[in-house]
Amino acid sequence: MTEPLSKQKETITIEGVVERSPLGTGTWSIVGTDQTVEIFQAQPEEILQEGLRVRVTGQTRPDVMTLAMIGPVFEIDQFQILG
Amino acid sequence: MKRLFWFALFLAAILWAIGSYPGLSNEGEFDSIILNFRDDVDVAQIEQQVASLSGLSPQLNSSFAEINHVYVLEGDRQLIKQLRQSDLKQYTEAIEPNYIYKTLEVPNDPDYAKQWNLKAINMEQAWSRSKGEGVTVAVIDTGISPVRDLVETAFVAGYDFVNDKEDATDDNGHGTHVAGTVAQSTNNNYGVAGVAYKAKLMPLKVLSAFGGGTVSDIADAIRFAADNGADVINMSLGGGGRSQVMEEAIAYAHDKGVVIVAAAGNENRNSASFPARYDHVIAVSALDSDGARAPYSNFGAGVNISAPGGSTRSGNGEGILQETVDPRTGEGVFRALQGTSMASPHVAGVAALIRASGVSDPDRVAQILYESANGVEDDELNQFGAGYLDADAAVKLAQRGQWPFHWFFRWLWQTAFFKLRLWFDASAVPIIPKLLMIGVAYGLAVLLGSYLPNPWPGLFHGGLILGSAGLFLLRGLYIFDLPQWPLRLLGSSIPEWGTAAQANPVLNPITASVLAPLLLLAFLLSHPSLKWYAIGSALGVGACLAVSAVLDPECLWIGSGTWARVYLLVNAALSVLLAYLSLRTEAE
């Protein structure tokens, strides 16, 4: 809990549906079965389509705060579009 | 003798508290005095008396006042005292302060009518007392753009921590909107209004055009605000994990006297996000236009107060309307947004009004916000913290002088806040009914004392307490990020178990009956020691049901009328009877 935030990064894979969240001025999110994550800096642009099912690999960014506050911020390294 | 001494001390403390409270009698403001002459005094006599007040020049209040013999003269409390002791008194019906009644301040901004959120927090009454003059509010966000409806608002220098430059213009539209809620130019015949529109804004950009930013930039911005004269900080942002850098920056700003307000987060979950959950930060949950918790708002652990955040699910009319910047064109645009981001600046704005009223200690500003909030009954999940933000009540309380029980609430708050692991919501614990239930349970046990072994077995005490009140202090306890229902269940008595997990204060007639003690006795009566637990709980349940029948008889399916009372009382009697019969059998 008190470790430096940079050490809390670990690579994980998430599967879910890309959605535009209407909180504040809005943000892009991936809504999975057990959690919703916010896509870090709206990248990659290829997956930013409402309703797109994706599998993404990357890290949560505990050192980042956002105006949308809808869940952990997820920095995507790799993605796979499932349809 | 000793008891008498403590009673006298208690009485003295109460009298001192009442005496030091400025109270209602000092509340009114006046700069003139009314002289109302008796109707049987003739005009010549009145004129003679008026002439005798040389130098004070009393005037007839209005052309109608001559008939009523009402005169007005300039003066203060001292003069009233002198006049009441003079000869004049015998000719008058009254010599009293001519109180100044302030009217509501309805701004002339054409779209003010669409700002349901400002009416919801009683802004019109509050503006007649304070508009935030002389206070600086730092908006730590995506920056602020000087749109048309911020032209008459004062600014102080800020900083862009994302691009490391002095100009902190907004490239997202969020920060300008939030700043608008705090201090949109008001009464300027344009656009909409803001809460503390005479306050100065300090734009601090920490979030990029995408709406995200690093903890280190945010911590720097907090220190910048504290070092550059900000009185209030608003952070409509959140997420991430616990950060020592951030925690220290918040403690630094708090030590410098800055009030820090943050959004509780939009995950619709129990527990406020960081930074709202840090100590010294006022965490704000969001309300929709009906006063319900907005569907996205976080609640529970860490939430201190609630304010309008809107919900655009059923249309833009239900959102929070301010002027902001369209990032694609750079032009001003009026947008209705939703989020705890929108709720937080309402509280920051009211905090600015409190600061402008002369209260500088940030803990006291927070207390005034909580004390003046419109409390919500049966808020078992702590969706609203201290309640709905009330700008009018907050400013009135701030201007009323020292709150006499200040030290008590500070003590309560500080001891109740177990830093970042545990959180205690005292309002969720119905202390008086619970103590009454325990008292009645022990009273019944004393009445049946002749059948009990001496000393009473420990399990008998356990049964009395768990049956009557449960470990009731646990009801208000939260562990951050964990569900609260197990604690609530442990904190509830046996009759309350049927509805405790759902945080429903209404009783379930199945558990709130003789059934549970009957089952316990059936299973445990043959056990040499556990039987005492069963007997104790039967008495406890009897006490709980009896007290509930009197104080709050509401049951599922039955309602809260006579039938509910009868049902609970019958079951209470049956539980006590069961305990009595078991004890008599045991004694034989």
XYZ file of C-alpha atoms in Angstrom:
671
model
C 0.000 0.000 0.000
C 2.804 2.438 0.770
C 5.157 1.263 -2.002
C 6.102 3.892 -4.565
C 3.415 4.023 -7.221
C 5.775 3.191 -10.090
C 6.436 -0.250 -8.575
C 2.782 -1.159 -8.627
C 2.767 -1.607 -12.435
C 2.295 -5.125 -13.739
C 1.307 -6.363 -17.179
C -2.198 -7.774 -17.383
C -4.732 -8.688 -20.063
C -8.292 -7.394 -20.088
C -11.201 -8.311 -22.316
C -14.245 -6.116 -22.739
C -16.281 -3.690 -24.798
C -15.047 -0.222 -25.717
C -17.453 2.479 -24.559
C -17.459 6.261 -24.479
C -18.144 7.266 -20.864
C -20.304 10.382 -20.431
C -18.772 11.508 -17.118
C -17.382 15.056 -17.018
C -16.230 15.928 -20.542
C -16.117 12.200 -21.302
C -13.475 9.543 -21.767
C -12.929 6.142 -23.437
C -13.342 3.010 -21.367
C -13.233 -0.769 -21.641
C -16.130 -2.356 -19.793
C -15.170 -5.900 -18.778
C -17.218 -8.418 -16.840
C -15.737 -7.576 -13.431
C -14.262 -4.129 -13.912
C -14.252 -0.984 -15.988
C -10.954 0.658 -16.928
C -10.258 4.056 -18.450
C -8.063 3.968 -21.569
C -4.898 5.986 -20.909
C -4.607 9.022 -23.185
C -7.216 7.611 -25.588
C -4.587 5.370 -27.208
C -4.466 3.394 -29.481
C -6.921 5.234 -31.708
C -7.741 2.047 -33.679
C -9.883 0.670 -30.876
C -11.804 3.854 -30.101
C -15.149 2.711 -31.460
C -18.274 2.381 -29.389
C -19.252 -1.276 -28.914
C -15.995 -2.791 -30.181
C -15.034 -5.983 -28.317
C -11.300 -6.036 -27.591
C -8.609 -7.933 -25.716
C -5.845 -5.605 -24.541
C -2.556 -6.111 -22.724
C -0.865 -3.435 -20.681
C -0.527 -1.963 -17.185
C -2.728 -0.029 -14.830
C -1.291 3.400 -14.035
C -1.730 4.063 -10.307
C 0.297 7.259 -10.734
C -2.366 8.814 -12.974
C -5.535 10.610 -11.940
C -8.284 11.688 -14.318
C -11.318 13.908 -14.512
C -13.593 10.965 -15.412
C -12.807 8.879 -12.293
C -14.598 5.794 -13.684
C -11.976 3.213 -12.674
C -8.293 2.328 -12.941
C -6.370 3.990 -15.784
C -5.061 1.369 -18.205
C -2.117 1.949 -20.547
C -2.457 -0.363 -23.547
C 0.668 -1.951 -25.064
C -0.983 -4.480 -27.368
C -4.538 -4.982 -28.553
C -6.621 -7.497 -30.421
C -10.002 -6.621 -31.928
C -12.472 -9.432 -31.265
C -15.375 -7.902 -33.192
C -21.617 13.897 47.604
C -19.287 12.916 44.796
C -22.253 12.378 42.480
C -23.569 15.841 43.383
C -20.200 17.369 42.520
C -20.135 15.768 39.052
C -23.726 16.801 38.409
C -22.900 20.409 39.349
C -19.865 20.328 37.048
C -21.970 18.984 34.187
C -24.597 21.671 34.757
C -21.920 24.384 34.804
C -20.474 23.104 31.499
C -23.897 23.178 29.860
C -24.600 26.697 31.144
C -21.203 27.861 29.926
C -21.827 26.401 26.473
C -25.227 28.075 26.236
C -23.866 31.352 27.584
C -20.975 31.478 25.137
C -23.255 30.803 22.165
C -24.042 34.126 20.491
C -27.538 32.861 19.709
C -30.411 34.354 17.849
C -30.715 37.563 19.829
C -27.543 38.924 18.288
C -28.343 37.782 14.828
C -30.115 40.806 13.345
C -28.334 43.807 11.900
C -29.614 47.371 12.367
C -28.379 50.941 12.163
C -31.557 52.724 13.194
C -34.104 52.596 16.010
C -37.912 52.570 15.944
C -39.808 54.795 18.411
C -43.447 53.770 18.560
C -45.393 56.316 20.665
C -48.502 55.254 22.549
C -51.773 55.890 20.765
C -53.198 57.882 23.702
C -50.336 60.371 23.640
C -51.382 63.483 21.692
C -49.424 64.901 18.797
C -48.258 67.981 20.713
C -46.715 65.818 23.420
C -45.038 63.619 20.837
C -43.593 66.658 19.063
C -42.324 67.945 22.385
C -40.644 64.612 23.146
C -39.184 64.382 19.652
C -37.809 67.925 19.963
C -36.181 66.934 23.259
C -34.034 64.411 21.378
C -31.842 67.230 20.082
C -29.080 66.100 17.789
C -30.688 62.737 17.109
C -33.188 64.083 14.531
C -35.921 61.421 14.532
C -37.917 61.189 11.327
C -41.374 59.876 10.647
C -40.917 56.431 9.141
C -43.362 57.136 6.290
C -46.339 59.315 5.540
C -48.531 56.608 7.070
C -46.440 56.524 10.215
C -47.884 59.787 11.571
C -51.181 58.034 12.238
C -49.353 55.183 13.986
C -46.899 57.542 15.760
C -43.872 55.659 14.447
C -40.549 57.537 14.282
C -37.146 56.325 13.189
C -33.781 57.675 14.300
C -30.204 56.628 13.666
C -28.605 54.756 16.521
C -27.161 51.564 17.927
C -27.746 49.147 20.811
C -26.228 51.634 23.277
C -28.715 54.356 22.337
C -31.637 51.917 22.689
C -30.483 51.241 26.236
C -30.230 54.975 27.012
C -33.658 55.749 25.533
C -35.290 52.900 27.437
C -33.946 54.379 30.657
C -35.021 57.959 29.815
C -38.337 59.787 30.422
C -39.263 59.090 26.863
C -40.081 55.487 27.726
C -43.374 56.315 29.437
C -44.761 57.843 26.195
C -43.877 54.871 24.002
C -45.183 51.412 23.280
C -41.832 50.246 21.990
C -38.233 51.365 21.482
C -36.618 48.697 19.373
C -34.013 47.976 16.681
C -35.089 48.668 13.106
C -33.748 45.360 11.747
C -32.558 45.302 8.186
C -34.323 42.572 6.273
C -32.312 41.354 3.338
C -34.089 40.250 0.222
C -33.156 37.312 -1.958
C -30.551 37.976 -4.604
C -31.821 36.722 -7.915
C -29.116 37.212 -10.544
C -29.983 38.681 -13.938
C -28.051 36.069 -15.948
C -30.550 34.986 -18.656
C -29.985 31.227 -18.264
C -29.905 31.306 -14.458
C -33.389 29.719 -14.470
C -31.828 26.523 -15.838
C -29.468 26.224 -12.872
C -31.638 24.007 -10.640
C -28.426 23.099 -8.828
C -27.893 26.594 -7.422
C -31.461 26.809 -6.114
C -31.043 23.351 -4.600
C -28.254 24.622 -2.357
C -30.119 27.864 -1.444
C -27.718 30.187 -3.235
C -30.097 33.154 -3.475
C -30.302 33.485 0.293
C -26.554 32.906 0.679
C -25.595 35.616 -1.850
C -27.301 38.253 0.273
C -24.632 37.532 2.911
C -21.503 36.675 0.927
C -20.289 36.374 -2.640
C -16.765 35.201 -1.830
C -15.034 38.603 -1.836
C -11.306 38.484 -1.141
C -10.974 34.699 -1.377
C -8.866 32.792 -3.914
C -9.986 29.394 -5.193
C -7.381 27.249 -6.973
C -8.912 24.998 -9.632
C -6.554 22.036 -10.139
C -7.850 20.628 -13.412
C -7.400 20.911 -17.201
C -6.773 24.687 -16.981
C -9.212 27.584 -17.388
C -9.970 29.470 -20.606
C -11.196 33.067 -20.289
C -14.583 32.520 -21.954
C -17.096 35.390 -22.186
C -18.887 34.452 -18.952
C -15.615 34.599 -16.987
C -14.645 38.094 -18.211
C -15.945 39.843 -15.075
C -14.417 37.190 -12.789
C -11.082 38.022 -11.136
C -8.058 35.788 -11.757
C -4.679 35.391 -10.085
C -1.612 33.896 -11.738
C -1.638 30.114 -12.115
C 0.533 27.554 -13.846
C 0.392 24.797 -16.467
C 2.203 21.804 -14.940
C 1.545 19.606 -17.994
C 3.424 21.830 -20.454
C 5.501 23.741 -17.881
C 4.358 27.232 -18.750
C 2.606 30.108 -17.022
C -0.423 30.280 -19.266
C -2.827 27.622 -17.967
C -5.404 27.682 -20.762
C -7.885 24.800 -20.983
C -7.608 22.386 -23.951
C -10.286 19.974 -22.726
C -13.262 22.015 -21.456
C -13.504 20.386 -18.024
C -11.521 22.893 -15.917
C -13.329 25.898 -17.399
C -16.681 24.285 -16.599
C -15.618 23.509 -13.008
C -14.267 27.068 -12.621
C -17.636 28.319 -13.886
C -19.475 26.556 -11.067
C -17.104 28.167 -8.572
C -17.106 31.716 -9.941
C -18.898 32.204 -13.267
C -19.402 35.944 -13.809
C -22.815 36.627 -12.282
C -25.293 39.497 -12.521
C -23.634 40.456 -15.808
C -26.732 39.941 -17.985
C -24.987 37.067 -19.743
C -25.077 33.295 -19.539
C -25.284 31.653 -16.141
C -24.225 32.162 -12.499
C -21.488 30.785 -10.231
C -21.454 30.046 -6.498
C -18.733 32.431 -5.228
C -18.612 34.850 -8.136
C -16.652 37.574 -6.356
C -13.858 35.115 -5.485
C -10.641 35.018 -7.517
C -9.736 31.974 -9.592
C -6.257 30.425 -9.749
C -5.960 28.178 -12.833
C -3.648 25.200 -12.298
C -3.399 22.814 -15.222
C -2.421 19.250 -14.291
C -4.632 17.216 -16.635
C -3.850 16.967 -20.340
C -6.306 17.411 -23.206
C -7.162 13.700 -22.680
C -8.232 14.419 -19.111
C -5.432 12.591 -17.245
C -2.416 13.752 -15.264
C 0.269 12.446 -12.961
C 0.207 12.392 -9.187
C 3.516 14.294 -9.110
C 2.115 17.203 -11.162
C -1.002 17.314 -8.992
C 1.103 17.322 -5.810
C 3.207 20.182 -7.240
C 0.046 22.111 -8.049
C -1.255 21.673 -4.484
C 1.997 23.098 -3.098
C 1.922 25.928 -5.668
C -1.612 26.848 -4.574
C -0.627 26.818 -0.891
C 2.482 28.945 -1.531
C 0.686 31.479 -3.713
C -2.196 32.505 -1.513
C -4.984 30.092 -2.427
C -7.603 29.792 0.327
C -9.524 26.905 -1.202
C -8.433 24.135 -3.600
C -10.881 22.242 -5.801
C -9.823 18.916 -7.297
C -12.431 17.474 -9.629
C -10.168 14.545 -10.389
C -9.279 11.191 -8.940
C -8.066 7.647 -9.305
C -4.779 5.885 -8.892
C -3.341 4.568 -5.680
C -2.184 5.999 -2.408
C 0.783 8.297 -2.811
C 2.983 9.627 -0.087
C 3.981 12.595 -2.263
C 0.349 13.566 -2.646
C -0.468 12.954 1.002
C 2.385 15.197 2.098
C 1.376 17.933 -0.343
C -2.174 17.842 1.069
C -0.883 17.988 4.654
C 1.367 20.916 3.644
C -1.527 22.870 2.137
C -3.768 22.083 5.109
C -1.086 23.292 7.522
C -0.957 26.533 5.542
C -4.689 26.980 6.121
C -6.022 25.870 2.738
C -9.440 24.202 2.512
C -9.172 21.199 0.166
C -12.229 19.812 -1.638
C -12.274 16.830 -4.010
C -14.736 14.745 -6.015
C -15.605 11.338 -4.505
C -15.296 9.584 -7.893
C -17.659 8.171 -10.527
C -17.354 4.403 -10.148
C -20.682 3.890 -8.352
C -18.921 1.996 -5.582
C -18.406 2.021 -1.839
C -15.372 4.228 -0.986
C -14.258 7.618 -2.230
C -11.315 7.661 -4.674
C -7.972 9.289 -4.025
C -7.364 12.177 -3.409
C -10.847 12.652 -1.892
C -10.223 9.971 0.715
C -7.079 11.521 2.196
C -7.286 13.098 5.593
C -7.982 16.888 5.446
C -9.826 16.548 2.122
C -13.579 17.180 1.912
C -14.947 14.340 -0.246
C -18.073 15.221 -2.230
C -20.618 12.738 -3.595
C -23.018 13.793 -6.354
C -26.794 14.334 -6.292
C -29.190 14.331 -9.221
C -31.904 16.969 -9.619
C -34.306 14.954 -7.423
C -31.875 14.886 -4.502
C -31.043 11.184 -4.962
C -27.454 10.004 -5.212
C -26.469 10.313 -8.867
C -26.208 6.819 -10.417
C -22.457 7.106 -11.048
C -21.396 8.651 -7.724
C -19.172 6.852 -5.241
C -20.547 6.599 -1.702
C -19.780 5.044 1.668
C -16.310 5.194 3.175
C -14.723 8.613 3.041
C -17.730 10.582 1.714
C -18.158 13.786 3.747
C -20.940 15.746 2.051
C -23.112 15.703 -1.078
C -23.817 18.383 -3.689
C -25.495 18.586 -7.099
C -23.518 16.751 -9.800
C -26.464 16.210 -12.128
C -27.372 13.293 -14.314
C -27.706 13.710 -18.074
C -29.205 10.240 -18.492
C -32.654 11.772 -18.936
C -31.552 14.889 -20.813
C -29.252 17.886 -20.569
C -31.735 19.788 -18.396
C -30.702 17.580 -15.488
C -26.988 18.307 -15.891
C -24.933 21.163 -14.459
C -24.905 24.076 -16.907
C -21.868 26.395 -17.171
C -19.961 28.106 -19.930
C -16.840 26.250 -20.964
C -14.535 26.071 -23.939
C -14.995 23.824 -26.977
C -11.505 22.311 -27.348
C -11.942 21.862 -31.128
C -12.743 25.502 -31.863
C -11.408 27.301 -28.793
C -14.769 29.132 -28.577
C -16.974 29.416 -25.516
C -19.924 27.026 -25.322
C -22.636 26.372 -22.722
C -22.594 22.707 -21.688
C -24.583 20.635 -19.214
C -22.171 18.101 -17.707
C -22.509 15.446 -15.018
C -20.134 13.961 -12.482
C -18.783 14.249 -8.988
C -16.464 16.693 -10.803
C -19.451 19.029 -10.990
C -20.495 18.441 -7.351
C -17.094 19.253 -5.859
C -16.903 22.919 -7.058
C -20.282 23.635 -5.424
C -18.685 22.757 -2.082
C -15.461 24.626 -2.928
C -17.556 27.692 -3.795
C -19.480 27.537 -0.511
C -16.172 27.030 1.338
C -15.062 30.306 -0.313
C -18.205 32.033 1.007
C -17.407 30.722 4.496
C -13.809 31.966 4.193
C -15.117 35.346 3.041
C -17.279 35.419 6.175
C -14.152 35.483 8.305
C -13.571 31.813 9.137
C -10.001 30.901 8.240
C -9.217 27.582 9.970
C -9.751 24.864 7.323
C -11.017 22.341 9.901
C -13.590 24.833 11.056
C -14.676 25.580 7.475
C -15.193 21.831 7.021
C -17.162 21.592 10.263
C -19.396 24.475 9.247
C -20.083 22.725 5.939
C -21.004 19.488 7.751
C -22.947 21.104 10.564
C -25.001 23.242 8.211
C -25.611 20.456 5.682
C -29.175 19.293 5.364
C -28.879 15.862 6.994
C -30.446 12.838 5.311
C -32.254 10.381 7.601
C -31.629 6.661 7.240
C -28.502 7.171 5.136
C -27.288 3.694 6.060
C -24.831 3.458 3.145
C -23.401 6.940 3.772
C -24.384 8.102 0.326
C -24.596 11.724 1.427
C -22.001 12.153 4.205
C -23.156 14.940 6.529
C -26.038 15.605 4.108
C -26.960 17.965 1.277
C -24.788 21.052 0.908
C -26.711 24.161 2.082
C -24.986 27.426 1.132
C -27.410 29.641 3.059
C -27.169 27.673 6.313
C -23.378 27.427 5.957
C -22.865 31.167 5.541
C -25.302 31.941 8.361
C -23.459 29.584 10.670
C -20.098 31.037 9.623
C -21.288 34.564 10.371
C -22.827 33.620 13.673
C -19.469 33.424 15.407
C -17.730 30.617 17.227
C -19.623 27.370 17.330
C -19.592 26.524 21.036
C -19.337 22.782 20.558
C -16.497 23.267 18.103
C -13.955 21.400 20.188
C -16.286 18.470 20.600
C -16.855 17.982 16.872
C -13.188 18.435 16.114
C -12.374 15.776 18.665
C -15.048 13.478 17.262
C -13.852 13.958 13.720
C -10.213 13.454 14.466
C -10.666 10.427 16.657
C -13.275 8.933 14.359
C -11.094 9.200 11.280
C -8.785 6.225 11.432
C -6.610 7.519 8.621
C -6.810 5.543 5.410
C -7.804 2.012 6.371
C -10.902 2.522 8.444
C -13.621 5.113 8.353
C -16.373 5.746 10.848
C -19.752 7.250 10.070
C -21.253 8.223 13.423
C -24.590 9.186 11.868
C -25.284 5.527 10.956
C -25.341 4.493 14.621
C -28.644 5.109 16.399
C -26.937 5.438 19.779
C -29.896 6.374 21.995
C -32.293 3.597 20.869
C -29.438 1.102 21.097
C -28.492 2.097 24.627
C -32.165 1.968 25.560
C -32.443 -1.576 24.195
C -29.442 -2.728 26.237
C -30.822 -0.931 29.290
C -34.231 -2.611 28.969
C -32.581 -6.028 28.411
C -30.533 -5.653 31.599
C -33.582 -4.330 33.441
C -35.511 -7.484 32.536
C -32.527 -9.620 33.588
C -32.452 -7.895 36.987
C -36.206 -8.573 37.430
C -35.579 -12.262 36.793
C -32.382 -12.180 38.886
C -33.648 -14.681 41.449
C -33.581 -17.448 38.797
C -30.059 -16.601 37.631
C -26.775 -17.981 38.972
C -24.529 -15.468 40.711
C -22.437 -14.065 39.069
C -24.248 -14.020 35.730
C -22.457 -16.221 33.166
C -20.451 -14.369 30.494
C -22.514 -15.955 27.720
C -25.677 -14.555 29.327
C -24.238 -11.017 28.941
C -23.325 -11.881 25.336
C -26.891 -13.012 24.652
C -28.365 -9.870 26.220
C -26.182 -7.593 24.089
C -26.371 -9.457 20.777
C -30.117 -9.990 21.173
C -30.909 -6.390 22.051
C -28.486 -4.120 20.234
C -25.704 -6.108 18.564
C -22.168 -4.723 18.469
C -23.857 -1.558 17.292
C -20.793 0.664 16.928
C -19.684 -1.588 14.057
C -22.659 -0.381 12.020
C -20.895 2.866 11.246
C -17.500 1.317 10.584
C -16.124 0.997 7.084
C -12.959 -0.655 5.814
C -11.898 1.079 2.616
C -12.515 -0.929 -0.570
C -14.307 -3.791 1.214
C -18.057 -4.321 1.328
C -19.612 -2.912 4.477
C -22.474 -5.412 4.974
C -20.535 -7.923 7.157
C -19.781 -5.179 9.653
C -23.337 -3.943 9.485
C -24.589 -7.492 10.156
C -22.270 -7.851 13.149
C -23.399 -4.436 14.331
C -27.069 -5.426 14.268
C -29.169 -7.237 16.857
C -30.892 -10.548 16.047
C -34.244 -8.904 15.136
C -32.428 -6.605 12.678
C -30.625 -9.389 10.814
C -33.414 -9.779 8.257
C -32.716 -6.380 6.709
C -29.217 -5.472 7.945
C -27.293 -6.656 4.882
C -29.421 -4.474 2.595
C -28.841 -1.467 4.900
C -32.565 -1.207 5.366
C -33.540 0.362 8.711
C -37.000 -1.261 8.529
C -37.444 -4.517 10.501
C -38.178 -7.846 8.859
C -41.077 -9.479 10.761
C -39.511 -12.938 10.360
C -36.341 -12.102 12.283
C -38.070 -9.466 14.408
C -40.145 -12.085 16.195
C -40.064 -14.767 18.861
C -38.860 -17.223 16.173
C -35.114 -16.662 16.609
C -35.065 -17.019 20.429
C -37.350 -20.055 20.096
C -34.913 -21.755 17.704
C -31.897 -20.805 19.839
C -33.522 -22.202 22.962
C -34.637 -25.368 21.153
C -31.090 -26.096 20.061
C -29.079 -24.809 23.009
C -31.185 -25.314 26.138
C -29.705 -28.738 26.798
C -26.131 -27.407 26.545
C -24.650 -26.586 29.982
C -23.170 -23.195 29.072
C -24.567 -22.188 25.660
C -28.075 -22.245 27.176
C -27.199 -18.988 28.958
C -26.517 -17.351 25.615
C -29.925 -18.507 24.322
C -31.756 -17.259 27.443
C -29.895 -13.930 27.367
C -30.684 -13.408 23.714
C -34.376 -14.151 24.314
C -34.454 -11.323 26.868
C -32.381 -9.136 24.527
C -34.721 -9.727 21.583
C -37.672 -8.938 23.860
C -36.043 -5.629 24.784
C -35.180 -4.774 21.192
C -38.707 -5.504 19.958
C -40.320 -3.586 22.831
C -38.157 -0.481 22.271
C -38.726 -0.692 18.503
C -42.477 -0.952 19.067
C -42.385 2.338 20.936
C -39.753 4.340 19.010
C -39.801 3.088 15.430
C -42.181 0.178 14.737
C -41.765 0.107 10.942
C -41.774 -3.472 9.594
C -41.624 -4.866 6.081
C -45.115 -5.721 4.720
C -46.863 -4.499 7.916
C -45.916 -0.812 7.790
C -45.438 1.459 10.785
C -48.990 1.691 12.144
C -50.779 0.151 15.105
C -50.553 -3.369 13.667
C -46.769 -3.165 13.544
C -46.678 -1.992 17.171
C -49.024 -4.766 18.263
C -47.019 -7.389 16.343
C -43.720 -6.256 17.895
C -45.147 -5.979 21.425
C -46.734 -9.440 21.262
C -43.462 -10.933 20.064
C -41.544 -8.998 22.716
C -43.838 -10.403 25.403
C -43.510 -13.928 23.993
C -39.689 -13.660 23.947
C -39.597 -12.521 27.576
C -42.087 -15.225 28.531
C -39.893 -17.808 26.814
C -36.858 -16.616 28.770
C -38.854 -16.658 32.019
C -40.133 -20.198 31.446
C -36.646 -21.439 30.533
C -35.153 -19.834 33.654
C -37.867 -21.287 35.891
C -37.309 -24.731 34.418
C -33.578 -24.331 34.957
C -34.069 -23.234 38.572
C -36.249 -26.241 39.295
